[in-house]
């Protein structure tokens, strides 16, 4: 009997917490950017005129999705850095800007650290992605440094789930 309970628990654990299991996620579309992502059930979405914001359970981590004004990637990187510097102080890049491909979307990403509200250390993950219409999408992740580890897994699952959406799919939605 004991072996049966352990096997049942392990099976349930694997099903519930498998990376392939989307049972606790909502598929969210950002139609203007022609992308979609999976957002955990304990996160909330805030919809703004110029983008969308995924907010972690206690608000210590957010991911901002926004179409950029720039059409060229070099200009978009400058625009991204200007945006970050407009509300975060003492920004210091912790990695170099690197090219990337995420589920068929090409772009660039880097990490940084800064200070929010003059006292809160904040970790920054900055990314630009080129969508299927050659528009540039900003993905900006901000996390209070001391609580980032707590939400790292769900944060990374959101980032890993970002993918392009065809116009046909968007029309059906």
PDB file of C-alpha atoms in Angstrom:
ATOM      1  CA  UNK A   1       0.000   0.000   0.000  1.00  0.00           C
ATOM      2  CA  UNK A   2       2.826   2.384   0.887  1.00  0.00           C
ATOM      3  CA  UNK A   3       4.483   1.828  -2.508  1.00  0.00           C
ATOM      4  CA  UNK A   4       1.185   2.590  -4.271  1.00  0.00           C
ATOM      5  CA  UNK A   5       0.820   5.924  -2.437  1.00  0.00           C
ATOM      6  CA  UNK A   6       4.368   6.930  -3.329  1.00  0.00           C
ATOM      7  CA  UNK A   7       3.857   6.010  -6.998  1.00  0.00           C
ATOM      8  CA  UNK A   8       0.553   7.896  -7.076  1.00  0.00           C
ATOM      9  CA  UNK A   9       2.166  10.941  -5.493  1.00  0.00           C
ATOM     10  CA  UNK A  10       5.082  10.855  -7.939  1.00  0.00           C
ATOM     11  CA  UNK A  11       2.725  10.527 -10.914  1.00  0.00           C
ATOM     12  CA  UNK A  12       0.593  13.440  -9.707  1.00  0.00           C
ATOM     13  CA  UNK A  13       3.707  15.520  -8.985  1.00  0.00           C
ATOM     14  CA  UNK A  14       5.112  14.874 -12.466  1.00  0.00           C
ATOM     15  CA  UNK A  15       1.819  15.751 -14.172  1.00  0.00           C
ATOM     16  CA  UNK A  16       1.217  18.897 -12.143  1.00  0.00           C
ATOM     17  CA  UNK A  17       4.713  20.304 -12.206  1.00  0.00           C
ATOM     18  CA  UNK A  18       5.942  19.127 -15.569  1.00  0.00           C
ATOM     19  CA  UNK A  19       7.246  21.954 -17.775  1.00  0.00           C
ATOM     20  CA  UNK A  20       4.980  20.576 -20.487  1.00  0.00           C
ATOM     21  CA  UNK A  21       1.937  20.954 -18.260  1.00  0.00           C
ATOM     22  CA  UNK A  22       0.083  24.166 -18.957  1.00  0.00           C
ATOM     23  CA  UNK A  23      -2.744  23.353 -16.554  1.00  0.00           C
ATOM     24  CA  UNK A  24      -1.924  26.343 -14.392  1.00  0.00           C
ATOM     25  CA  UNK A  25      -1.198  28.824 -17.171  1.00  0.00           C
ATOM     26  CA  UNK A  26      -3.264  31.115 -19.331  1.00  0.00           C
ATOM     27  CA  UNK A  27      -2.341  31.678 -22.952  1.00  0.00           C
ATOM     28  CA  UNK A  28      -2.180  35.444 -23.408  1.00  0.00           C
ATOM     29  CA  UNK A  29      -2.070  37.176 -26.778  1.00  0.00           C
ATOM     30  CA  UNK A  30      -0.489  40.544 -27.440  1.00  0.00           C
ATOM     31  CA  UNK A  31      -2.238  41.146 -30.749  1.00  0.00           C
ATOM     32  CA  UNK A  32      -0.430  44.362 -31.729  1.00  0.00           C
ATOM     33  CA  UNK A  33       2.928  42.641 -31.305  1.00  0.00           C
ATOM     34  CA  UNK A  34       1.757  39.378 -32.887  1.00  0.00           C
ATOM     35  CA  UNK A  35       3.089  37.284 -30.004  1.00  0.00           C
ATOM     36  CA  UNK A  36       1.639  35.045 -27.339  1.00  0.00           C
ATOM     37  CA  UNK A  37       2.917  33.747 -24.032  1.00  0.00           C
ATOM     38  CA  UNK A  38       1.854  31.509 -21.153  1.00  0.00           C
ATOM     39  CA  UNK A  39       1.196  33.344 -17.887  1.00  0.00           C
ATOM     40  CA  UNK A  40       0.971  31.359 -14.606  1.00  0.00           C
ATOM     41  CA  UNK A  41      -2.431  31.458 -12.903  1.00  0.00           C
ATOM     42  CA  UNK A  42      -1.054  33.286  -9.856  1.00  0.00           C
ATOM     43  CA  UNK A  43       0.213  36.169 -12.031  1.00  0.00           C
ATOM     44  CA  UNK A  44      -2.040  38.981 -13.232  1.00  0.00           C
ATOM     45  CA  UNK A  45      -2.097  40.814 -16.533  1.00  0.00           C
ATOM     46  CA  UNK A  46      -2.466  44.547 -16.845  1.00  0.00           C
ATOM     47  CA  UNK A  47      -3.431  45.886 -20.257  1.00  0.00           C
ATOM     48  CA  UNK A  48      -2.234  49.362 -21.196  1.00  0.00           C
ATOM     49  CA  UNK A  49      -2.731  51.431 -24.326  1.00  0.00           C
ATOM     50  CA  UNK A  50       0.883  50.895 -25.384  1.00  0.00           C
ATOM     51  CA  UNK A  51       1.485  47.358 -24.093  1.00  0.00           C
ATOM     52  CA  UNK A  52       0.856  44.646 -21.543  1.00  0.00           C
ATOM     53  CA  UNK A  53       2.370  43.926 -18.139  1.00  0.00           C
ATOM     54  CA  UNK A  54       2.582  40.520 -16.435  1.00  0.00           C
ATOM     55  CA  UNK A  55       2.742  41.037 -12.672  1.00  0.00           C
ATOM     56  CA  UNK A  56       4.081  38.382 -10.293  1.00  0.00           C
ATOM     57  CA  UNK A  57       2.074  37.206  -7.274  1.00  0.00           C
ATOM     58  CA  UNK A  58       3.390  39.816  -4.834  1.00  0.00           C
ATOM     59  CA  UNK A  59       4.304  42.514  -7.346  1.00  0.00           C
ATOM     60  CA  UNK A  60       8.058  42.089  -6.812  1.00  0.00           C
ATOM     61  CA  UNK A  61       8.523  40.952 -10.410  1.00  0.00           C
ATOM     62  CA  UNK A  62       6.963  42.323 -13.598  1.00  0.00           C
ATOM     63  CA  UNK A  63       7.433  41.689 -17.295  1.00  0.00           C
ATOM     64  CA  UNK A  64       6.541  44.535 -19.644  1.00  0.00           C
ATOM     65  CA  UNK A  65       5.664  43.814 -23.282  1.00  0.00           C
ATOM     66  CA  UNK A  66       5.572  46.862 -25.551  1.00  0.00           C
ATOM     67  CA  UNK A  67       5.916  47.654 -29.248  1.00  0.00           C
ATOM     68  CA  UNK A  68       8.871  49.936 -29.835  1.00  0.00           C
ATOM     69  CA  UNK A  69       8.775  53.103 -31.915  1.00  0.00           C
ATOM     70  CA  UNK A  70      12.100  52.289 -33.557  1.00  0.00           C
ATOM     71  CA  UNK A  71      12.230  50.222 -36.728  1.00  0.00           C
ATOM     72  CA  UNK A  72      15.957  49.425 -36.613  1.00  0.00           C
ATOM     73  CA  UNK A  73      17.377  47.138 -33.925  1.00  0.00           C
ATOM     74  CA  UNK A  74      20.257  49.506 -33.141  1.00  0.00           C
ATOM     75  CA  UNK A  75      17.777  52.337 -32.530  1.00  0.00           C
ATOM     76  CA  UNK A  76      15.509  50.003 -30.534  1.00  0.00           C
ATOM     77  CA  UNK A  77      18.366  49.090 -28.185  1.00  0.00           C
ATOM     78  CA  UNK A  78      19.008  52.792 -27.529  1.00  0.00           C
ATOM     79  CA  UNK A  79      15.260  53.352 -27.012  1.00  0.00           C
ATOM     80  CA  UNK A  80      15.152  50.386 -24.603  1.00  0.00           C
ATOM     81  CA  UNK A  81      18.090  51.691 -22.565  1.00  0.00           C
ATOM     82  CA  UNK A  82      16.561  55.188 -22.459  1.00  0.00           C
ATOM     83  CA  UNK A  83      13.278  53.706 -21.241  1.00  0.00           C
ATOM     84  CA  UNK A  84      15.027  51.777 -18.454  1.00  0.00           C
ATOM     85  CA  UNK A  85      17.085  54.804 -17.396  1.00  0.00           C
ATOM     86  CA  UNK A  86      13.925  56.940 -17.207  1.00  0.00           C
ATOM     87  CA  UNK A  87      12.759  55.216 -14.028  1.00  0.00           C
ATOM     88  CA  UNK A  88      15.679  53.138 -12.704  1.00  0.00           C
ATOM     89  CA  UNK A  89      18.814  54.765 -11.282  1.00  0.00           C
ATOM     90  CA  UNK A  90      22.427  53.574 -11.380  1.00  0.00           C
ATOM     91  CA  UNK A  91      21.824  51.059 -14.180  1.00  0.00           C
ATOM     92  CA  UNK A  92      24.850  48.852 -14.803  1.00  0.00           C
ATOM     93  CA  UNK A  93      24.883  46.149 -17.459  1.00  0.00           C
ATOM     94  CA  UNK A  94      25.884  42.755 -16.042  1.00  0.00           C
ATOM     95  CA  UNK A  95      26.045  40.973 -19.415  1.00  0.00           C
ATOM     96  CA  UNK A  96      26.854  42.041 -22.952  1.00  0.00           C
ATOM     97  CA  UNK A  97      24.088  42.525 -25.492  1.00  0.00           C
ATOM     98  CA  UNK A  98      23.823  39.176 -27.271  1.00  0.00           C
ATOM     99  CA  UNK A  99      21.810  38.067 -30.305  1.00  0.00           C
ATOM    100  CA  UNK A 100      19.200  35.396 -29.643  1.00  0.00           C
ATOM    101  CA  UNK A 101      16.471  33.368 -31.255  1.00  0.00           C
ATOM    102  CA  UNK A 102      13.388  32.567 -29.179  1.00  0.00           C
ATOM    103  CA  UNK A 103      10.809  30.236 -30.712  1.00  0.00           C
ATOM    104  CA  UNK A 104      11.515  31.608 -34.182  1.00  0.00           C
ATOM    105  CA  UNK A 105      11.741  35.266 -33.115  1.00  0.00           C
ATOM    106  CA  UNK A 106      15.169  36.846 -33.497  1.00  0.00           C
ATOM    107  CA  UNK A 107      16.385  39.627 -31.267  1.00  0.00           C
ATOM    108  CA  UNK A 108      18.880  40.780 -28.672  1.00  0.00           C
ATOM    109  CA  UNK A 109      19.056  40.543 -24.886  1.00  0.00           C
ATOM    110  CA  UNK A 110      21.138  41.649 -21.929  1.00  0.00           C
ATOM    111  CA  UNK A 111      20.917  41.794 -18.142  1.00  0.00           C
ATOM    112  CA  UNK A 112      21.537  44.714 -15.828  1.00  0.00           C
ATOM    113  CA  UNK A 113      21.122  45.876 -12.252  1.00  0.00           C
ATOM    114  CA  UNK A 114      19.882  49.172 -10.925  1.00  0.00           C
ATOM    115  CA  UNK A 115      18.116  50.934  -8.085  1.00  0.00           C
ATOM    116  CA  UNK A 116      14.375  51.565  -7.960  1.00  0.00           C
ATOM    117  CA  UNK A 117      12.932  54.375  -5.816  1.00  0.00           C
ATOM    118  CA  UNK A 118      16.427  55.312  -4.587  1.00  0.00           C
ATOM    119  CA  UNK A 119      16.673  52.271  -2.311  1.00  0.00           C
ATOM    120  CA  UNK A 120      15.495  48.978  -3.874  1.00  0.00           C
ATOM    121  CA  UNK A 121      18.110  46.956  -5.775  1.00  0.00           C
ATOM    122  CA  UNK A 122      16.494  45.633  -8.924  1.00  0.00           C
ATOM    123  CA  UNK A 123      17.501  42.977 -11.464  1.00  0.00           C
ATOM    124  CA  UNK A 124      16.741  43.807 -15.081  1.00  0.00           C
ATOM    125  CA  UNK A 125      16.324  41.468 -18.027  1.00  0.00           C
ATOM    126  CA  UNK A 126      16.015  43.427 -21.269  1.00  0.00           C
ATOM    127  CA  UNK A 127      15.138  41.941 -24.627  1.00  0.00           C
ATOM    128  CA  UNK A 128      13.993  43.118 -28.019  1.00  0.00           C
ATOM    129  CA  UNK A 129      12.344  40.686 -30.417  1.00  0.00           C
ATOM    130  CA  UNK A 130      11.541  41.153 -34.087  1.00  0.00           C
ATOM    131  CA  UNK A 131       8.019  39.899 -34.791  1.00  0.00           C
ATOM    132  CA  UNK A 132       6.629  38.388 -37.975  1.00  0.00           C
ATOM    133  CA  UNK A 133       5.784  41.864 -39.353  1.00  0.00           C
ATOM    134  CA  UNK A 134       9.325  43.141 -38.667  1.00  0.00           C
ATOM    135  CA  UNK A 135       8.081  45.266 -35.774  1.00  0.00           C
ATOM    136  CA  UNK A 136      10.247  45.347 -32.668  1.00  0.00           C
ATOM    137  CA  UNK A 137       8.796  44.214 -29.354  1.00  0.00           C
ATOM    138  CA  UNK A 138      10.373  45.162 -26.020  1.00  0.00           C
ATOM    139  CA  UNK A 139      10.299  42.528 -23.289  1.00  0.00           C
ATOM    140  CA  UNK A 140      11.501  44.128 -20.069  1.00  0.00           C
ATOM    141  CA  UNK A 141      11.660  42.082 -16.872  1.00  0.00           C
ATOM    142  CA  UNK A 142      12.133  43.843 -13.548  1.00  0.00           C
ATOM    143  CA  UNK A 143      12.554  42.000 -10.258  1.00  0.00           C
ATOM    144  CA  UNK A 144      13.341  43.154  -6.746  1.00  0.00           C
ATOM    145  CA  UNK A 145      16.755  41.529  -6.298  1.00  0.00           C
ATOM    146  CA  UNK A 146      16.133  39.825  -2.953  1.00  0.00           C
ATOM    147  CA  UNK A 147      12.965  38.061  -4.170  1.00  0.00           C
ATOM    148  CA  UNK A 148      13.928  37.158  -7.750  1.00  0.00           C
ATOM    149  CA  UNK A 149      14.997  33.582  -6.911  1.00  0.00           C
ATOM    150  CA  UNK A 150      11.524  32.889  -5.501  1.00  0.00           C
ATOM    151  CA  UNK A 151       9.903  33.581  -8.889  1.00  0.00           C
ATOM    152  CA  UNK A 152      12.745  32.640 -11.221  1.00  0.00           C
ATOM    153  CA  UNK A 153      11.148  29.423 -12.463  1.00  0.00           C
ATOM    154  CA  UNK A 154       7.801  31.001 -13.394  1.00  0.00           C
ATOM    155  CA  UNK A 155       9.591  34.027 -14.873  1.00  0.00           C
ATOM    156  CA  UNK A 156      11.759  31.829 -17.094  1.00  0.00           C
ATOM    157  CA  UNK A 157       8.735  29.769 -18.164  1.00  0.00           C
ATOM    158  CA  UNK A 158       6.984  32.961 -19.326  1.00  0.00           C
ATOM    159  CA  UNK A 159      10.035  34.092 -21.296  1.00  0.00           C
ATOM    160  CA  UNK A 160      10.503  30.620 -22.816  1.00  0.00           C
ATOM    161  CA  UNK A 161       6.843  30.559 -23.894  1.00  0.00           C
ATOM    162  CA  UNK A 162       6.957  33.775 -25.950  1.00  0.00           C
ATOM    163  CA  UNK A 163       6.235  32.837 -29.541  1.00  0.00           C
ATOM    164  CA  UNK A 164       4.954  34.404 -32.769  1.00  0.00           C
ATOM    165  CA  UNK A 165       1.302  34.262 -33.737  1.00  0.00           C
ATOM    166  CA  UNK A 166       0.046  34.366 -37.300  1.00  0.00           C
ATOM    167  CA  UNK A 167      -2.514  36.937 -38.399  1.00  0.00           C
ATOM    168  CA  UNK A 168      -4.923  34.063 -39.160  1.00  0.00           C
ATOM    169  CA  UNK A 169      -4.810  32.854 -35.542  1.00  0.00           C
ATOM    170  CA  UNK A 170      -5.337  36.388 -34.245  1.00  0.00           C
ATOM    171  CA  UNK A 171      -8.403  36.849 -36.463  1.00  0.00           C
ATOM    172  CA  UNK A 172      -9.891  33.641 -35.031  1.00  0.00           C
ATOM    173  CA  UNK A 173      -9.390  34.833 -31.433  1.00  0.00           C
TER     174      UNK A 173
END
